[in-house]
Amino acid sequence: MPAGRLPGRKAATAAPEAPPIRLGYIDYLNCLPVYFGIEQGAVELDVTVQKGPPSALNRAFREGRLDVTPVSSIEYARHAADCVIIPGLSISADGRVASILLFHRRPLEELDGRPVALTASSATSVVLTRIILELRYGVRPAYRVAPPDLDAMLAEHDAALLIGDDALLAAQAYPEIPHVDLGAEWKAFTGHPMVYALWVARRELAEADPAALRRVVRVFHASQEYAWDRRPEMVAEAVARRGLPPDVVDDYFDLIRHEFGPRYRRGLVAFYEYARRLGELDAVPPLRVWGEE
Ligand SMILES: C=C(O[C@@H]1C=C(C(=O)O)C=C[C@H]1O)C(=O)O
């Protein structure tokens, strides 16, 4: 669906003059279980939608062009003062994730000083790649940001990071190219689940119109319930959208988690600690979850 309004109807309780919420939507299957009910018009929310890769939504939010959106978890840490975290929601996995993949032409232990391509779509997984390569494997490659095209990336680099649907599709298209799953690597290295993205709202909006934000939170939860109650339809929609085999999509929807409980929060703080150690963060920010402050 192009950027524009989702088919959800205007909420009856919205103030008539309230402008629609500007909502971000990561254009990957990992967001479908959160937005399926809204897309299908099953739950009401007055929104305009901007779709894009995480890096584009990170930037749009930073520049004040979105009110509520998923952002890379590292992006939250870099701009924590300007936003609040929507409770009970994330894009996470407890180990293998299937969509955060480092494809490699030589063993990871041999990547010291070698060129490694990092997808321009990511922020969090770029840092995760550094943590795994530098702290787990003890190598320090020469990183370059590149568009998410595996052929082009590996023509000039010894390894390439892809995320989201690009990674799911590349694993199907290039079964002969070895890859590691960075969610599994993170779990083996730290024992923690990994939180890749958080939904955030502009702090200004949270303070000026808490009722609007409460509505959004309710709708997100209702939309997810709708999605999981209709898992076969959701899988069929995902298959139609991306042309992935149904069993791959089904497996993916088992792996990807949207919770943000204590274990996931500890995993996120551990990730921030490592990021700080690598100079990717000045400090580990507090997790400011809306309603808990
Ligand atoms: C698990 C994923 O989570 C994501 C990874 C992100 C990142 O690396 O910055 C940001 C948002 C999510 O899309 C994925 O995209 O595969």
Tab-separated table of C-alpha atoms and ligand atoms in Angstrom:
chain	number	residue	atom	x	y	z
A	1	MET	CA	0.000	0.000	0.000
A	2	PRO	CA	1.474	3.418	-0.917
A	3	ALA	CA	1.858	6.128	1.703
A	4	GLY	CA	-1.553	7.481	2.567
A	5	ARG	CA	-4.448	6.694	4.797
A	6	LEU	CA	-5.050	3.209	6.020
A	7	PRO	CA	-8.634	2.074	5.574
A	8	GLY	CA	-9.372	2.458	9.314
A	9	ARG	CA	-12.314	4.760	9.935
A	10	LYS	CA	-12.113	7.926	11.951
A	11	ALA	CA	-12.435	7.208	15.666
A	12	ALA	CA	-15.808	8.443	16.934
A	13	THR	CA	-14.160	9.833	20.055
A	14	ALA	CA	-11.549	11.927	18.201
A	15	ALA	CA	-11.949	15.679	18.504
A	16	PRO	CA	-13.334	16.742	15.110
A	17	GLU	CA	-10.500	19.210	14.512
A	18	ALA	CA	-7.710	16.829	15.649
A	19	PRO	CA	-5.351	16.223	12.733
A	20	PRO	CA	-4.676	12.578	11.884
A	21	ILE	CA	-1.698	10.964	13.596
A	22	ARG	CA	1.296	10.679	11.261
A	23	LEU	CA	2.204	7.019	11.594
A	24	GLY	CA	5.383	5.277	10.417
A	25	TYR	CA	5.303	1.751	8.994
A	26	ILE	CA	8.496	-0.266	8.382
A	27	ASP	CA	7.964	-1.726	4.954
A	28	TYR	CA	8.914	-5.259	6.069
A	29	LEU	CA	6.905	-8.290	7.132
A	30	ASN	CA	8.029	-7.768	10.733
A	31	CYS	CA	5.450	-4.954	11.070
A	32	LEU	CA	2.531	-6.871	9.563
A	33	PRO	CA	1.474	-8.557	12.845
A	34	VAL	CA	1.159	-5.107	14.437
A	35	TYR	CA	-0.623	-3.349	11.562
A	36	PHE	CA	-2.721	-6.135	9.979
A	37	GLY	CA	-5.917	-5.235	11.845
A	38	ILE	CA	-5.506	-1.550	11.001
A	39	GLU	CA	-4.793	-2.325	7.327
A	40	GLN	CA	-7.821	-4.557	7.103
A	41	GLY	CA	-9.997	-1.764	8.506
A	42	ALA	CA	-10.917	-3.952	11.485
A	43	VAL	CA	-9.864	-1.363	14.057
A	44	GLU	CA	-10.422	2.362	13.829
A	45	LEU	CA	-7.598	4.863	13.742
A	46	ASP	CA	-7.396	8.229	12.043
A	47	VAL	CA	-3.890	8.202	10.605
A	48	THR	CA	-1.776	9.065	7.626
A	49	VAL	CA	0.879	6.439	6.950
A	50	GLN	CA	4.448	6.740	5.760
A	51	LYS	CA	6.092	3.492	4.729
A	52	GLY	CA	9.817	3.012	4.396
A	53	PRO	CA	12.912	1.189	5.587
A	54	PRO	CA	13.943	1.786	9.220
A	55	SER	CA	16.638	4.340	8.301
A	56	ALA	CA	14.036	6.512	6.486
A	57	LEU	CA	11.587	6.353	9.413
A	58	ASN	CA	14.381	7.098	11.908
A	59	ARG	CA	15.153	10.226	9.952
A	60	ALA	CA	11.521	11.289	9.411
A	61	PHE	CA	10.864	11.006	13.152
A	62	ARG	CA	14.041	12.892	14.014
A	63	GLU	CA	12.992	15.691	11.658
A	64	GLY	CA	9.506	15.932	13.199
A	65	ARG	CA	7.654	14.457	10.181
A	66	LEU	CA	6.147	11.511	12.098
A	67	ASP	CA	4.198	11.396	15.377
A	68	VAL	CA	4.285	7.671	16.161
A	69	THR	CA	6.580	5.156	14.500
A	70	PRO	CA	8.844	2.191	14.943
A	71	VAL	CA	12.476	3.330	15.035
A	72	SER	CA	15.723	1.384	15.312
A	73	SER	CA	16.436	0.707	18.987
A	74	ILE	CA	19.834	2.437	18.694
A	75	GLU	CA	18.071	5.505	17.275
A	76	TYR	CA	15.931	5.719	20.425
A	77	ALA	CA	19.115	5.733	22.528
A	78	ARG	CA	20.540	8.599	20.484
A	79	HIS	CA	17.410	10.782	20.811
A	80	ALA	CA	15.750	9.544	24.001
A	81	ALA	CA	14.998	13.047	25.288
A	82	ASP	CA	12.640	13.790	22.362
A	83	CYS	CA	10.386	10.780	22.631
A	84	VAL	CA	8.531	8.259	24.750
A	85	ILE	CA	8.420	4.494	24.202
A	86	ILE	CA	5.000	2.993	23.444
A	87	PRO	CA	4.437	0.295	26.102
A	88	GLY	CA	4.366	-3.422	25.360
A	89	LEU	CA	5.667	-3.195	21.808
A	90	SER	CA	8.969	-3.849	20.021
A	91	ILE	CA	10.523	-5.754	17.141
A	92	SER	CA	12.630	-8.391	18.860
A	93	ALA	CA	13.724	-12.009	18.797
A	94	ASP	CA	14.986	-14.390	21.450
A	95	GLY	CA	17.859	-15.839	19.429
A	96	ARG	CA	17.555	-16.737	15.751
A	97	VAL	CA	15.614	-14.040	13.891
A	98	ALA	CA	16.027	-15.071	10.203
A	99	SER	CA	16.033	-11.473	8.944
A	100	ILE	CA	19.281	-10.036	10.331
A	101	LEU	CA	21.871	-11.855	8.251
A	102	LEU	CA	25.567	-11.363	7.595
A	103	PHE	CA	26.452	-13.069	4.308
A	104	HIS	CA	30.154	-13.823	3.984
A	105	ARG	CA	32.665	-14.975	1.354
A	106	ARG	CA	35.328	-15.921	3.885
A	107	PRO	CA	35.165	-17.055	7.537
A	108	LEU	CA	34.267	-14.302	10.013
A	109	GLU	CA	37.574	-14.859	11.844
A	110	GLU	CA	39.372	-13.737	8.661
A	111	LEU	CA	37.576	-10.418	8.159
A	112	ASP	CA	40.151	-8.257	9.952
A	113	GLY	CA	40.894	-5.228	7.754
A	114	ARG	CA	38.642	-6.630	4.993
A	115	PRO	CA	35.765	-4.672	3.370
A	116	VAL	CA	32.321	-5.390	4.840
A	117	ALA	CA	29.136	-3.833	3.397
A	118	LEU	CA	26.368	-2.658	5.721
A	119	THR	CA	22.848	-2.104	4.413
A	120	ALA	CA	21.822	1.558	4.298
A	121	SER	CA	18.385	0.521	5.631
A	122	SER	CA	19.555	-0.290	9.161
A	123	ALA	CA	20.872	1.472	12.238
A	124	THR	CA	20.621	-1.096	15.061
A	125	SER	CA	21.944	-4.081	13.111
A	126	VAL	CA	24.915	-2.060	11.904
A	127	VAL	CA	25.949	-1.708	15.555
A	128	LEU	CA	25.062	-5.350	16.252
A	129	THR	CA	27.373	-6.372	13.386
A	130	ARG	CA	30.206	-4.412	14.996
A	131	ILE	CA	29.549	-6.029	18.383
A	132	ILE	CA	29.592	-9.540	16.932
A	133	LEU	CA	32.585	-9.082	14.617
A	134	GLU	CA	34.753	-6.958	16.888
A	135	LEU	CA	33.919	-8.300	20.346
A	136	ARG	CA	32.936	-11.931	19.617
A	137	TYR	CA	35.221	-12.712	16.675
A	138	GLY	CA	37.964	-10.172	17.474
A	139	VAL	CA	38.228	-8.727	13.954
A	140	ARG	CA	38.008	-5.118	12.857
A	141	PRO	CA	36.859	-4.907	9.210
A	142	ALA	CA	36.617	-1.794	7.011
A	143	TYR	CA	32.895	-1.026	6.931
A	144	ARG	CA	31.063	0.679	4.104
A	145	VAL	CA	27.379	1.565	3.898
A	146	ALA	CA	25.733	0.279	0.707
A	147	PRO	CA	22.275	-0.169	-0.844
A	148	PRO	CA	20.715	-3.540	0.057
A	149	ASP	CA	21.700	-5.522	-3.051
A	150	LEU	CA	23.593	-8.699	-2.164
A	151	ASP	CA	25.165	-9.254	-5.605
A	152	ALA	CA	26.520	-5.715	-5.787
A	153	MET	CA	27.632	-5.780	-2.141
A	154	LEU	CA	29.583	-9.023	-2.466
A	155	ALA	CA	31.164	-7.931	-5.755
A	156	GLU	CA	33.249	-5.480	-3.740
A	157	HIS	CA	33.133	-6.735	-0.145
A	158	ASP	CA	33.940	-9.962	1.703
A	159	ALA	CA	30.742	-9.827	3.753
A	160	ALA	CA	27.396	-8.041	3.589
A	161	LEU	CA	24.721	-7.222	6.178
A	162	LEU	CA	21.087	-7.352	5.076
A	163	ILE	CA	18.002	-6.866	7.243
A	164	GLY	CA	14.253	-7.335	7.015
A	165	ASP	CA	12.637	-8.691	3.855
A	166	ASP	CA	15.870	-8.072	1.925
A	167	ALA	CA	17.553	-10.659	4.179
A	168	LEU	CA	14.655	-13.152	4.032
A	169	LEU	CA	14.594	-12.922	0.223
A	170	ALA	CA	18.389	-13.115	-0.184
A	171	ALA	CA	18.580	-16.264	1.962
A	172	GLN	CA	16.106	-17.864	-0.496
A	173	ALA	CA	17.766	-16.517	-3.633
A	174	TYR	CA	21.369	-17.340	-2.629
A	175	PRO	CA	21.271	-20.567	-0.598
A	176	GLU	CA	24.876	-21.260	-1.656
A	177	ILE	CA	26.271	-18.133	0.015
A	178	PRO	CA	27.013	-18.806	3.713
A	179	HIS	CA	25.475	-16.477	6.281
A	180	VAL	CA	25.233	-16.098	10.028
A	181	ASP	CA	22.072	-15.063	11.853
A	182	LEU	CA	23.049	-12.137	14.073
A	183	GLY	CA	20.132	-12.724	16.453
A	184	ALA	CA	21.471	-16.221	17.146
A	185	GLU	CA	25.009	-14.845	17.445
A	186	TRP	CA	23.858	-12.215	19.948
A	187	LYS	CA	22.029	-14.810	22.049
A	188	ALA	CA	25.052	-17.154	22.044
A	189	PHE	CA	27.349	-14.251	22.952
A	190	THR	CA	25.269	-12.589	25.694
A	191	GLY	CA	22.414	-14.935	26.598
A	192	HIS	CA	19.914	-12.113	25.969
A	193	PRO	CA	17.051	-11.589	23.541
A	194	MET	CA	17.724	-8.773	21.061
A	195	VAL	CA	15.471	-5.728	20.645
A	196	TYR	CA	15.853	-4.312	17.130
A	197	ALA	CA	13.154	-1.641	17.125
A	198	LEU	CA	10.826	0.233	19.449
A	199	TRP	CA	7.672	2.168	18.753
A	200	VAL	CA	8.052	5.755	19.896
A	201	ALA	CA	5.863	8.860	20.043
A	202	ARG	CA	6.982	12.462	20.003
A	203	ARG	CA	7.220	13.608	23.614
A	204	GLU	CA	5.329	16.773	22.662
A	205	LEU	CA	2.360	14.735	21.422
A	206	ALA	CA	2.412	12.509	24.517
A	207	GLU	CA	2.260	15.608	26.709
A	208	ALA	CA	-0.206	17.670	24.640
A	209	ASP	CA	-2.694	14.927	23.724
A	210	PRO	CA	-2.381	11.855	25.962
A	211	ALA	CA	-5.893	10.727	24.960
A	212	ALA	CA	-4.790	10.456	21.317
A	213	LEU	CA	-1.786	8.399	22.316
A	214	ARG	CA	-3.895	6.137	24.548
A	215	ARG	CA	-6.109	5.510	21.521
A	216	VAL	CA	-3.085	4.588	19.398
A	217	VAL	CA	-1.809	2.149	22.040
A	218	ARG	CA	-5.253	0.509	22.297
A	219	VAL	CA	-5.517	0.231	18.532
A	220	PHE	CA	-2.036	-1.332	18.223
A	221	HIS	CA	-2.987	-4.002	20.716
A	222	ALA	CA	-6.393	-4.641	19.101
A	223	SER	CA	-4.759	-4.809	15.666
A	224	GLN	CA	-2.261	-7.421	16.905
A	225	GLU	CA	-5.006	-9.497	18.481
A	226	TYR	CA	-6.900	-9.394	15.179
A	227	ALA	CA	-3.725	-10.469	13.339
A	228	TRP	CA	-2.881	-13.458	15.537
A	229	ASP	CA	-6.520	-14.594	15.579
A	230	ARG	CA	-6.228	-14.774	11.775
A	231	ARG	CA	-2.696	-16.076	11.404
A	232	PRO	CA	-3.365	-18.123	8.217
A	233	GLU	CA	-4.810	-15.038	6.466
A	234	MET	CA	-1.878	-12.948	7.645
A	235	VAL	CA	0.618	-15.532	6.363
A	236	ALA	CA	-1.233	-15.654	3.012
A	237	GLU	CA	-1.089	-11.859	2.773
A	238	ALA	CA	2.658	-11.896	3.528
A	239	VAL	CA	3.269	-14.634	0.946
A	240	ALA	CA	1.339	-12.656	-1.686
A	241	ARG	CA	3.229	-9.498	-0.839
A	242	ARG	CA	6.772	-10.859	-0.939
A	243	GLY	CA	6.665	-14.146	-2.828
A	244	LEU	CA	8.352	-16.043	0.002
A	245	PRO	CA	7.453	-19.709	0.639
A	246	PRO	CA	4.625	-20.055	3.205
A	247	ASP	CA	6.770	-22.156	5.570
A	248	VAL	CA	9.453	-19.424	5.619
A	249	VAL	CA	6.857	-16.793	6.510
A	250	ASP	CA	5.280	-19.056	9.117
A	251	ASP	CA	8.676	-19.710	10.728
A	252	TYR	CA	9.421	-15.967	10.658
A	253	PHE	CA	6.190	-15.122	12.469
A	254	ASP	CA	7.242	-17.619	15.167
A	255	LEU	CA	10.656	-15.997	15.577
A	256	ILE	CA	9.769	-12.319	15.504
A	257	ARG	CA	8.436	-10.997	18.838
A	258	HIS	CA	6.613	-7.773	19.538
A	259	GLU	CA	6.763	-7.817	23.351
A	260	PHE	CA	8.808	-5.504	25.562
A	261	GLY	CA	8.850	-7.135	28.995
A	262	PRO	CA	11.648	-7.217	31.613
A	263	ARG	CA	13.808	-9.830	29.858
A	264	TYR	CA	13.703	-7.874	26.592
A	265	ARG	CA	14.472	-4.630	28.404
A	266	ARG	CA	17.522	-6.226	30.017
A	267	GLY	CA	18.626	-7.410	26.586
A	268	LEU	CA	18.246	-3.895	25.215
A	269	VAL	CA	20.249	-2.336	28.036
A	270	ALA	CA	22.993	-4.940	27.471
A	271	PHE	CA	23.019	-3.973	23.775
A	272	TYR	CA	23.319	-0.283	24.713
A	273	GLU	CA	26.255	-1.103	27.042
A	274	TYR	CA	28.140	-2.809	24.228
A	275	ALA	CA	27.273	0.045	21.849
A	276	ARG	CA	28.702	2.511	24.350
A	277	ARG	CA	31.845	0.440	24.685
A	278	LEU	CA	32.321	0.694	20.905
A	279	GLY	CA	31.760	4.472	20.934
A	280	GLU	CA	28.366	4.195	19.186
A	281	LEU	CA	26.609	5.822	22.186
A	282	ASP	CA	27.812	8.491	24.618
A	283	ALA	CA	25.702	7.047	27.431
A	284	VAL	CA	23.110	4.361	28.100
A	285	PRO	CA	19.773	6.227	28.278
A	286	PRO	CA	16.921	5.394	30.646
A	287	LEU	CA	14.072	3.478	28.984
A	288	ARG	CA	11.290	6.044	29.177
A	289	VAL	CA	8.158	3.991	28.654
A	290	TRP	CA	4.968	6.031	28.355
A	291	GLY	CA	2.784	5.612	31.434
A	292	GLU	CA	5.701	4.417	33.588
A	293	GLU	CA	7.545	7.729	33.950
B	1	LIG	C1	14.338	-7.809	12.927
B	1	LIG	C2	14.386	-6.705	12.221
B	1	LIG	O1	14.269	-5.560	12.929
B	1	LIG	C3	14.641	-4.323	12.466
B	1	LIG	C4	15.970	-3.882	12.405
B	1	LIG	C5	16.263	-2.539	12.446
B	1	LIG	C6	17.669	-2.035	12.361
B	1	LIG	O2	18.581	-2.840	12.150
B	1	LIG	O3	17.885	-0.809	12.506
B	1	LIG	C7	15.205	-1.607	12.551
B	1	LIG	C8	13.904	-1.994	12.515
B	1	LIG	C9	13.502	-3.386	12.292
B	1	LIG	O4	13.063	-3.558	10.965
B	1	LIG	C10	14.513	-6.713	10.738
B	1	LIG	O5	14.292	-5.697	10.064
B	1	LIG	O6	14.801	-7.784	10.181
